[in-house]
Amino acid sequence: MSGELAGALKERVAIGVHTAGDAAGAAGDPVFGAPMWASVESETPVIGARAERLSAPARYTIVMRGEASAKVGDRLQWRGQALTVIAATRDPLRPDRILLRAEARV
């Protein structure tokens, strides 16, 4: 891992894994693993450019180490907030990191 990435990871983010519940395999609340180091930046809302509502949920750009197993739909826990991954990108030129976009959902 490059020193540039290591110095940028200043937040702790836990990835939630959905498990089958006891009720006929129904999905329950996610089980969060150990927190991992990440870089979290708030995205500024662009009202009108992407047809977003005035009450659109807060969105974040999150960079984690490449071994993170987050995928679209996973839940993240950061500073007491529950975030949902809406995009996950792995750059073949930078395999040591994964770029996530997440939004705060209730």
PDB file of C-alpha atoms in Angstrom:
ATOM      1  CA  MET A   1       0.000   0.000   0.000  1.00  0.00           C
ATOM      2  CA  SER A   2       1.327   3.415  -0.837  1.00  0.00           C
ATOM      3  CA  GLY A   3       2.148   5.914   1.884  1.00  0.00           C
ATOM      4  CA  GLU A   4      -0.263   8.344   0.233  1.00  0.00           C
ATOM      5  CA  LEU A   5      -3.185   6.004   0.880  1.00  0.00           C
ATOM      6  CA  ALA A   6      -2.083   5.052   4.378  1.00  0.00           C
ATOM      7  CA  GLY A   7      -1.917   8.709   5.438  1.00  0.00           C
ATOM      8  CA  ALA A   8      -5.382   9.471   4.040  1.00  0.00           C
ATOM      9  CA  LEU A   9      -7.254   6.748   5.945  1.00  0.00           C
ATOM     10  CA  LYS A  10      -8.272   8.597   9.114  1.00  0.00           C
ATOM     11  CA  GLU A  11     -11.804   7.324   9.805  1.00  0.00           C
ATOM     12  CA  ARG A  12     -13.099   3.987  11.101  1.00  0.00           C
ATOM     13  CA  VAL A  13     -15.881   2.378   9.026  1.00  0.00           C
ATOM     14  CA  ALA A  14     -17.524  -0.999   9.671  1.00  0.00           C
ATOM     15  CA  ILE A  15     -19.068  -3.042   6.852  1.00  0.00           C
ATOM     16  CA  GLY A  16     -22.397  -4.727   7.612  1.00  0.00           C
ATOM     17  CA  VAL A  17     -23.119  -8.191   6.271  1.00  0.00           C
ATOM     18  CA  HIS A  18     -26.729  -9.297   5.900  1.00  0.00           C
ATOM     19  CA  THR A  19     -27.441 -12.699   7.378  1.00  0.00           C
ATOM     20  CA  ALA A  20     -30.492 -14.903   7.000  1.00  0.00           C
ATOM     21  CA  GLY A  21     -32.812 -14.626   9.978  1.00  0.00           C
ATOM     22  CA  ASP A  22     -34.703 -17.417  11.651  1.00  0.00           C
ATOM     23  CA  ALA A  23     -37.960 -16.590   9.852  1.00  0.00           C
ATOM     24  CA  ALA A  24     -37.664 -18.745   6.734  1.00  0.00           C
ATOM     25  CA  GLY A  25     -34.434 -17.133   5.591  1.00  0.00           C
ATOM     26  CA  ALA A  26     -35.690 -13.566   5.866  1.00  0.00           C
ATOM     27  CA  ALA A  27     -32.896 -11.025   5.940  1.00  0.00           C
ATOM     28  CA  GLY A  28     -32.373  -9.480   9.345  1.00  0.00           C
ATOM     29  CA  ASP A  29     -30.338  -6.554  10.550  1.00  0.00           C
ATOM     30  CA  PRO A  30     -26.770  -6.488   9.255  1.00  0.00           C
ATOM     31  CA  VAL A  31     -23.968  -7.845  11.411  1.00  0.00           C
ATOM     32  CA  PHE A  32     -21.070  -5.382  11.441  1.00  0.00           C
ATOM     33  CA  GLY A  33     -17.507  -6.633  11.315  1.00  0.00           C
ATOM     34  CA  ALA A  34     -14.450  -4.998  12.817  1.00  0.00           C
ATOM     35  CA  PRO A  35     -14.048  -1.359  11.742  1.00  0.00           C
ATOM     36  CA  MET A  36     -11.529  -0.691   8.962  1.00  0.00           C
ATOM     37  CA  TRP A  37      -9.570   2.452   8.206  1.00  0.00           C
ATOM     38  CA  ALA A  38     -11.104   4.616   5.483  1.00  0.00           C
ATOM     39  CA  SER A  39     -11.174   8.094   4.024  1.00  0.00           C
ATOM     40  CA  VAL A  40     -14.652   9.651   4.120  1.00  0.00           C
ATOM     41  CA  GLU A  41     -15.555  12.870   2.304  1.00  0.00           C
ATOM     42  CA  SER A  42     -18.972  14.483   2.092  1.00  0.00           C
ATOM     43  CA  GLU A  43     -20.305  15.147  -1.411  1.00  0.00           C
ATOM     44  CA  THR A  44     -21.869  18.529  -2.002  1.00  0.00           C
ATOM     45  CA  PRO A  45     -25.417  18.232  -3.375  1.00  0.00           C
ATOM     46  CA  VAL A  46     -25.880  19.425  -6.940  1.00  0.00           C
ATOM     47  CA  ILE A  47     -29.538  20.375  -7.040  1.00  0.00           C
ATOM     48  CA  GLY A  48     -30.962  20.452 -10.542  1.00  0.00           C
ATOM     49  CA  ALA A  49     -27.942  19.058 -12.356  1.00  0.00           C
ATOM     50  CA  ARG A  50     -28.858  15.475 -11.496  1.00  0.00           C
ATOM     51  CA  ALA A  51     -32.523  16.111 -10.718  1.00  0.00           C
ATOM     52  CA  GLU A  52     -31.996  15.602  -7.007  1.00  0.00           C
ATOM     53  CA  ARG A  53     -34.647  16.573  -4.501  1.00  0.00           C
ATOM     54  CA  LEU A  54     -34.123  19.310  -1.956  1.00  0.00           C
ATOM     55  CA  SER A  55     -34.409  16.666   0.744  1.00  0.00           C
ATOM     56  CA  ALA A  56     -31.953  14.249  -0.877  1.00  0.00           C
ATOM     57  CA  PRO A  57     -29.993  12.126   1.618  1.00  0.00           C
ATOM     58  CA  ALA A  58     -26.409  13.045   2.406  1.00  0.00           C
ATOM     59  CA  ARG A  59     -23.877  11.304   0.153  1.00  0.00           C
ATOM     60  CA  TYR A  60     -20.288  10.384   0.864  1.00  0.00           C
ATOM     61  CA  THR A  61     -17.240   9.239  -1.090  1.00  0.00           C
ATOM     62  CA  ILE A  62     -15.345   6.564   0.822  1.00  0.00           C
ATOM     63  CA  VAL A  63     -11.929   5.126  -0.010  1.00  0.00           C
ATOM     64  CA  MET A  64     -10.927   1.875   1.686  1.00  0.00           C
ATOM     65  CA  ARG A  65      -8.117  -0.624   1.307  1.00  0.00           C
ATOM     66  CA  GLY A  66      -8.488  -3.079  -1.567  1.00  0.00           C
ATOM     67  CA  GLU A  67      -9.200  -6.054   0.699  1.00  0.00           C
ATOM     68  CA  ALA A  68     -12.478  -4.461   1.835  1.00  0.00           C
ATOM     69  CA  SER A  69     -15.398  -6.608   0.705  1.00  0.00           C
ATOM     70  CA  ALA A  70     -18.049  -3.897   0.384  1.00  0.00           C
ATOM     71  CA  LYS A  71     -20.493  -4.098  -2.511  1.00  0.00           C
ATOM     72  CA  VAL A  72     -23.599  -2.241  -3.657  1.00  0.00           C
ATOM     73  CA  GLY A  73     -26.398  -2.569  -1.118  1.00  0.00           C
ATOM     74  CA  ASP A  74     -24.135  -3.221   1.872  1.00  0.00           C
ATOM     75  CA  ARG A  75     -24.570  -1.178   5.023  1.00  0.00           C
ATOM     76  CA  LEU A  76     -21.735   0.845   6.509  1.00  0.00           C
ATOM     77  CA  GLN A  77     -21.489   2.226  10.013  1.00  0.00           C
ATOM     78  CA  TRP A  78     -19.553   5.476  10.401  1.00  0.00           C
ATOM     79  CA  ARG A  79     -19.651   7.890  13.350  1.00  0.00           C
ATOM     80  CA  GLY A  80     -22.931   6.383  14.505  1.00  0.00           C
ATOM     81  CA  GLN A  81     -24.566   6.847  11.086  1.00  0.00           C
ATOM     82  CA  ALA A  82     -25.917   4.047   8.925  1.00  0.00           C
ATOM     83  CA  LEU A  83     -24.868   4.429   5.291  1.00  0.00           C
ATOM     84  CA  THR A  84     -25.878   2.346   2.276  1.00  0.00           C
ATOM     85  CA  VAL A  85     -23.378   1.661  -0.522  1.00  0.00           C
ATOM     86  CA  ILE A  86     -24.801   2.879  -3.852  1.00  0.00           C
ATOM     87  CA  ALA A  87     -21.667   2.356  -5.989  1.00  0.00           C
ATOM     88  CA  ALA A  88     -18.436   0.391  -5.641  1.00  0.00           C
ATOM     89  CA  THR A  89     -15.514   0.846  -8.033  1.00  0.00           C
ATOM     90  CA  ARG A  90     -12.232  -1.040  -8.200  1.00  0.00           C
ATOM     91  CA  ASP A  91      -9.537   0.556 -10.356  1.00  0.00           C
ATOM     92  CA  PRO A  92      -7.295  -2.069 -12.019  1.00  0.00           C
ATOM     93  CA  LEU A  93      -4.454   0.469 -12.012  1.00  0.00           C
ATOM     94  CA  ARG A  94      -4.793   0.922  -8.233  1.00  0.00           C
ATOM     95  CA  PRO A  95      -5.651  -2.503  -6.794  1.00  0.00           C
ATOM     96  CA  ASP A  96      -4.741  -1.370  -3.270  1.00  0.00           C
ATOM     97  CA  ARG A  97      -7.980   0.613  -2.884  1.00  0.00           C
ATOM     98  CA  ILE A  98     -11.732   0.521  -3.467  1.00  0.00           C
ATOM     99  CA  LEU A  99     -13.863   3.614  -4.066  1.00  0.00           C
ATOM    100  CA  LEU A 100     -17.373   3.595  -2.590  1.00  0.00           C
ATOM    101  CA  ARG A 101     -20.257   6.035  -2.842  1.00  0.00           C
ATOM    102  CA  ALA A 102     -22.730   5.796  -0.008  1.00  0.00           C
ATOM    103  CA  GLU A 103     -25.757   7.683   1.198  1.00  0.00           C
ATOM    104  CA  ALA A 104     -27.427   8.074   4.547  1.00  0.00           C
ATOM    105  CA  ARG A 105     -30.732   6.215   4.562  1.00  0.00           C
ATOM    106  CA  VAL A 106     -33.196   5.625   7.340  1.00  0.00           C
TER     107      VAL A 106
END
